[in-house]
Amino acid sequence: MKVLFTVIICFIAGMGAGLGTGFAGMSAAAVITPVLVTFLDMEAYSAVGIALASDVLASAVSAYTYGKNKNLDIQNGLVMMAAVLVFTLVGSWVSSLVPSNTMGSFSVCMTMLLGVKFLVKPVMTTKETMEQVSPRKRFLQSVICGMLIGFICGFIGAGGGMMMLLILTSVLGYELKTAVGTSVFIMTFTAFTGSVSHFVIGGAPDWLVLVLCAGFTFLWARVAARIANKASAKTLNRVTGVILIVLGAAVLSVNAVK
């Protein structure tokens, strides 16, 4: 019964995380971490490591799908990724020194607020408008924003994807599909770096939970990414907004149960 309960919990966590990753480029940790902590009584730091590890394959398959549909900016994404990777390590180390109950609240609020933003003020930027931004300006913004995003990702294991989506659409002027595609591309590497550093610092994870969460998150992320790339900008804004609000509310409910 215990194994069956674990499978069910991991399926629910993976489904929520996968849909959030494929549709909105959010970190799987925003969903998986509070679910594992609440229902499987897992220590928060270890849960974050498992969530980030689950994010690797989910983000990779999402990035591949967005790239296949020409909704991925690799060149500028690499600039931001370099800054993000360095500060993910810094954030991960700092988070190991912080009490578990202080982790996660920021990402929940960010998820819901960003969801409202997409519903109230959808991103309708076109790719033509994107190309008008000065390369030098985008480079500098990518470095500075990448430093902040990386620290947040490493520190709480969540929020990095949301911060990237917000920065890419609002600051760097990306259209939504390209922003999500670029976000999951970067998250593939930041999640890998974050998970490895968490396991090195905190020890080996629960392998059964890791395999289940990674598998379910990968499955649902693949489904969501394929649907998102076929949707119109208006529809994608609405779906993304609703999913972020629902996931944020669900995480708040899970924390309330705890």
Short mmCIF file of C-alpha atoms in Angstrom, two decimals:
data_model
loop_
_atom_site.label_atom_id
_atom_site.label_comp_id
_atom_site.label_asym_id
_atom_site.label_seq_id
_atom_site.Cartn_x
_atom_site.Cartn_y
_atom_site.Cartn_z
CA MET A 1 0.00 0.00 0.00
CA LYS A 2 2.85 2.35 0.78
CA VAL A 3 4.38 1.83 -2.68
CA LEU A 4 0.99 2.38 -4.37
CA PHE A 5 0.47 5.58 -2.39
CA THR A 6 3.93 6.76 -3.44
CA VAL A 7 3.14 6.03 -7.10
CA ILE A 8 -0.14 7.98 -6.91
CA ILE A 9 1.49 10.98 -5.24
CA CYS A 10 4.34 11.01 -7.76
CA PHE A 11 1.86 10.74 -10.64
CA ILE A 12 -0.11 13.75 -9.40
CA ALA A 13 3.08 15.75 -8.79
CA GLY A 14 4.52 14.76 -12.18
CA MET A 15 1.32 15.62 -14.05
CA GLY A 16 1.13 19.10 -12.52
CA ALA A 17 4.83 19.72 -13.02
CA GLY A 18 4.82 18.41 -16.59
CA LEU A 19 1.88 20.55 -17.67
CA GLY A 20 3.48 23.61 -16.08
CA THR A 21 6.80 22.91 -17.81
CA GLY A 22 5.38 22.16 -21.26
CA PHE A 23 2.89 25.02 -21.36
CA ALA A 24 4.59 27.75 -19.33
CA GLY A 25 8.27 26.81 -18.94
CA MET A 26 7.98 26.70 -15.16
CA SER A 27 10.25 24.69 -12.91
CA ALA A 28 8.91 21.29 -11.92
CA ALA A 29 10.07 21.99 -8.38
CA ALA A 30 7.28 24.53 -7.90
CA VAL A 31 4.83 21.62 -7.84
CA ILE A 32 6.84 18.53 -6.93
CA THR A 33 8.64 19.92 -3.87
CA PRO A 34 5.60 20.84 -1.72
CA VAL A 35 3.77 17.63 -2.73
CA LEU A 36 6.68 15.38 -1.71
CA VAL A 37 7.26 17.28 1.52
CA THR A 38 3.58 17.24 2.50
CA PHE A 39 2.41 13.77 1.47
CA LEU A 40 5.62 11.70 1.60
CA ASP A 41 7.16 13.50 4.60
CA MET A 42 10.33 14.11 2.64
CA GLU A 43 12.94 16.59 3.84
CA ALA A 44 12.62 19.78 1.79
CA TYR A 45 16.22 19.96 0.57
CA SER A 46 16.09 16.38 -0.75
CA ALA A 47 12.67 17.03 -2.33
CA VAL A 48 14.06 20.03 -4.19
CA GLY A 49 16.89 17.90 -5.55
CA ILE A 50 14.44 15.27 -6.84
CA ALA A 51 12.21 17.97 -8.33
CA LEU A 52 15.13 19.60 -10.16
CA ALA A 53 16.29 16.20 -11.44
CA SER A 54 12.75 15.55 -12.73
CA ASP A 55 12.91 18.89 -14.46
CA VAL A 56 15.91 17.89 -16.58
CA LEU A 57 14.18 15.45 -18.97
CA ALA A 58 10.90 17.37 -18.93
CA SER A 59 12.61 20.62 -19.90
CA ALA A 60 14.77 18.85 -22.49
CA VAL A 61 11.83 17.27 -24.32
CA SER A 62 9.91 20.55 -24.14
CA ALA A 63 12.89 22.49 -25.53
CA TYR A 64 13.24 19.96 -28.35
CA THR A 65 9.56 20.32 -29.24
CA TYR A 66 9.68 24.13 -29.19
CA GLY A 67 12.94 24.11 -31.16
CA LYS A 68 11.46 21.77 -33.76
CA ASN A 69 8.70 24.33 -34.27
CA LYS A 70 11.25 27.19 -34.51
CA ASN A 71 10.19 28.68 -31.18
CA LEU A 72 13.61 28.64 -29.49
CA ASP A 73 16.32 31.32 -29.34
CA ILE A 74 19.47 29.33 -28.62
CA GLN A 75 22.00 32.09 -29.29
CA ASN A 76 20.66 34.57 -26.75
CA GLY A 77 19.55 31.75 -24.46
CA LEU A 78 23.15 30.59 -24.07
CA VAL A 79 24.18 34.02 -22.76
CA MET A 80 21.57 33.98 -20.03
CA MET A 81 22.24 30.31 -19.30
CA ALA A 82 25.92 30.94 -18.52
CA ALA A 83 25.01 33.48 -15.83
CA VAL A 84 22.17 31.31 -14.55
CA LEU A 85 24.38 28.22 -14.17
CA VAL A 86 27.01 29.98 -12.08
CA PHE A 87 24.52 31.55 -9.72
CA THR A 88 22.45 28.36 -9.46
CA LEU A 89 25.43 26.80 -7.69
CA VAL A 90 25.72 29.81 -5.40
CA GLY A 91 22.00 29.71 -4.61
CA SER A 92 22.04 25.97 -3.98
CA TRP A 93 24.88 26.31 -1.47
CA VAL A 94 23.16 29.18 0.34
CA SER A 95 19.86 27.24 0.51
CA SER A 96 21.61 24.38 2.31
CA LEU A 97 22.25 26.78 5.19
CA VAL A 98 18.64 27.98 5.42
CA PRO A 99 15.82 26.26 7.44
CA SER A 100 13.48 24.21 5.22
CA ASN A 101 10.29 26.04 6.15
CA THR A 102 11.54 29.26 4.57
CA MET A 103 11.77 27.70 1.10
CA GLY A 104 9.07 27.81 -1.55
CA SER A 105 6.71 30.65 -0.59
CA PHE A 106 8.19 33.01 -3.16
CA SER A 107 7.66 30.62 -6.07
CA VAL A 108 4.00 30.04 -5.20
CA CYS A 109 3.22 33.77 -5.19
CA MET A 110 5.21 34.29 -8.39
CA THR A 111 3.33 31.47 -10.13
CA MET A 112 -0.13 32.86 -9.33
CA LEU A 113 0.75 36.50 -10.06
CA LEU A 114 2.29 35.58 -13.39
CA GLY A 115 -0.81 33.55 -14.24
CA VAL A 116 -3.02 36.58 -13.59
CA LYS A 117 -0.65 38.69 -15.69
CA PHE A 118 -1.08 36.43 -18.74
CA LEU A 119 -4.86 36.56 -18.42
CA VAL A 120 -5.13 40.32 -17.83
CA LYS A 121 -2.29 41.46 -20.08
CA PRO A 122 -1.41 38.70 -22.57
CA VAL A 123 1.92 38.66 -24.42
CA MET A 124 1.15 39.40 -28.08
CA THR A 125 4.67 40.34 -29.17
CA THR A 126 5.62 39.01 -32.63
CA LYS A 127 8.94 37.54 -33.73
CA GLU A 128 9.44 40.52 -36.02
CA THR A 129 9.24 42.86 -33.03
CA MET A 130 11.69 40.65 -31.13
CA GLU A 131 14.35 41.10 -33.80
CA GLN A 132 14.27 44.89 -33.44
CA VAL A 133 15.85 44.76 -29.96
CA SER A 134 19.51 45.85 -29.82
CA PRO A 135 21.84 42.81 -29.54
CA ARG A 136 24.09 44.63 -27.07
CA LYS A 137 21.16 45.63 -24.86
CA ARG A 138 19.81 42.08 -24.89
CA PHE A 139 23.24 40.69 -24.02
CA LEU A 140 23.66 42.92 -20.97
CA GLN A 141 20.11 42.30 -19.80
CA SER A 142 20.55 38.56 -20.23
CA VAL A 143 23.67 38.49 -18.06
CA ILE A 144 22.21 40.59 -15.25
CA CYS A 145 18.86 38.82 -15.25
CA GLY A 146 20.55 35.44 -15.53
CA MET A 147 22.48 36.10 -12.32
CA LEU A 148 19.29 36.85 -10.42
CA ILE A 149 17.35 33.94 -11.92
CA GLY A 150 20.14 31.47 -11.25
CA PHE A 151 20.38 32.40 -7.59
CA ILE A 152 16.61 32.02 -7.15
CA CYS A 153 16.58 28.67 -8.96
CA GLY A 154 19.40 27.26 -6.82
CA PHE A 155 18.11 28.76 -3.58
CA ILE A 156 14.49 27.55 -3.60
CA GLY A 157 14.59 25.09 -6.50
CA ALA A 158 11.66 26.92 -8.05
CA GLY A 159 10.85 30.28 -9.47
CA GLY A 160 13.70 30.16 -11.98
CA GLY A 161 11.41 29.15 -14.83
CA MET A 162 8.82 31.74 -13.83
CA MET A 163 11.43 34.47 -13.52
CA MET A 164 12.84 33.59 -16.93
CA LEU A 165 9.42 33.65 -18.55
CA LEU A 166 8.68 37.03 -16.98
CA ILE A 167 12.06 38.48 -17.98
CA LEU A 168 11.98 37.08 -21.51
CA THR A 169 8.50 38.43 -22.24
CA SER A 170 8.47 41.68 -20.26
CA VAL A 171 12.12 42.82 -20.32
CA LEU A 172 13.66 41.22 -23.40
CA GLY A 173 10.49 41.47 -25.52
CA TYR A 174 10.12 37.83 -26.58
CA GLU A 175 6.88 36.49 -28.04
CA LEU A 176 5.34 33.88 -25.74
CA LYS A 177 6.17 30.62 -27.55
CA THR A 178 9.80 31.61 -28.07
CA ALA A 179 10.00 32.75 -24.45
CA VAL A 180 8.71 29.39 -23.19
CA GLY A 181 10.97 27.46 -25.56
CA THR A 182 14.04 29.44 -24.52
CA SER A 183 13.08 29.16 -20.86
CA VAL A 184 12.85 25.35 -20.91
CA PHE A 185 16.09 25.17 -22.90
CA ILE A 186 17.90 27.06 -20.14
CA MET A 187 16.08 25.15 -17.40
CA THR A 188 17.38 21.85 -18.79
CA PHE A 189 20.90 22.83 -17.80
CA THR A 190 20.11 24.80 -14.65
CA ALA A 191 17.95 21.97 -13.33
CA PHE A 192 20.75 19.48 -13.98
CA THR A 193 23.31 21.68 -12.24
CA GLY A 194 20.96 22.37 -9.33
CA SER A 195 20.03 18.72 -8.82
CA VAL A 196 23.63 17.51 -8.89
CA SER A 197 24.71 20.15 -6.37
CA HIS A 198 21.76 19.27 -4.13
CA PHE A 199 22.65 15.56 -4.19
CA VAL A 200 26.35 16.25 -3.59
CA ILE A 201 25.55 18.46 -0.62
CA GLY A 202 22.50 16.61 0.75
CA GLY A 203 23.27 13.00 -0.17
CA ALA A 204 21.65 10.41 -2.46
CA PRO A 205 17.90 10.79 -3.19
CA ASP A 206 15.05 8.30 -2.82
CA TRP A 207 15.56 6.54 -6.15
CA LEU A 208 12.01 5.19 -6.45
CA VAL A 209 10.49 8.64 -5.98
CA LEU A 210 13.05 10.17 -8.35
CA VAL A 211 12.34 7.68 -11.15
CA LEU A 212 8.56 8.01 -10.76
CA CYS A 213 8.55 11.81 -10.64
CA ALA A 214 10.98 12.12 -13.56
CA GLY A 215 8.98 9.67 -15.69
CA PHE A 216 5.58 11.24 -15.09
CA THR A 217 6.89 14.79 -15.47
CA PHE A 218 8.57 13.87 -18.77
CA LEU A 219 5.36 12.30 -20.11
CA TRP A 220 3.09 15.25 -19.34
CA ALA A 221 5.66 17.86 -20.41
CA ARG A 222 5.89 16.20 -23.83
CA VAL A 223 2.11 16.23 -24.23
CA ALA A 224 1.80 19.86 -23.10
CA ALA A 225 4.63 21.13 -25.32
CA ARG A 226 3.15 19.54 -28.43
CA ILE A 227 -0.25 21.11 -27.74
CA ALA A 228 1.24 24.52 -26.91
CA ASN A 229 3.16 24.76 -30.18
CA LYS A 230 -0.03 24.22 -32.18
CA ALA A 231 -2.06 26.80 -30.23
CA SER A 232 -2.54 30.46 -31.20
CA ALA A 233 -0.84 33.18 -29.15
CA LYS A 234 -4.15 34.26 -27.64
CA THR A 235 -5.11 30.72 -26.65
CA LEU A 236 -1.65 29.96 -25.27
CA ASN A 237 -1.76 33.09 -23.09
CA ARG A 238 -5.10 32.01 -21.64
CA VAL A 239 -4.07 28.38 -21.10
CA THR A 240 -0.76 29.42 -19.56
CA GLY A 241 -2.47 31.89 -17.24
CA VAL A 242 -5.08 29.39 -16.08
CA ILE A 243 -2.51 26.63 -15.52
CA LEU A 244 -0.25 28.92 -13.48
CA ILE A 245 -3.12 30.11 -11.29
CA VAL A 246 -4.46 26.57 -10.76
CA LEU A 247 -1.01 25.17 -9.95
CA GLY A 248 -0.30 28.07 -7.59
CA ALA A 249 -3.62 27.54 -5.81
CA ALA A 250 -2.98 23.80 -5.64
CA VAL A 251 0.43 24.31 -4.04
CA LEU A 252 -1.09 26.72 -1.50
CA SER A 253 -3.70 24.09 -0.68
CA VAL A 254 -1.01 21.46 -0.24
CA ASN A 255 0.90 23.75 2.10
CA ALA A 256 -2.31 24.42 4.03
CA VAL A 257 -2.84 20.66 4.46
CA LYS A 258 0.66 20.42 5.84
#
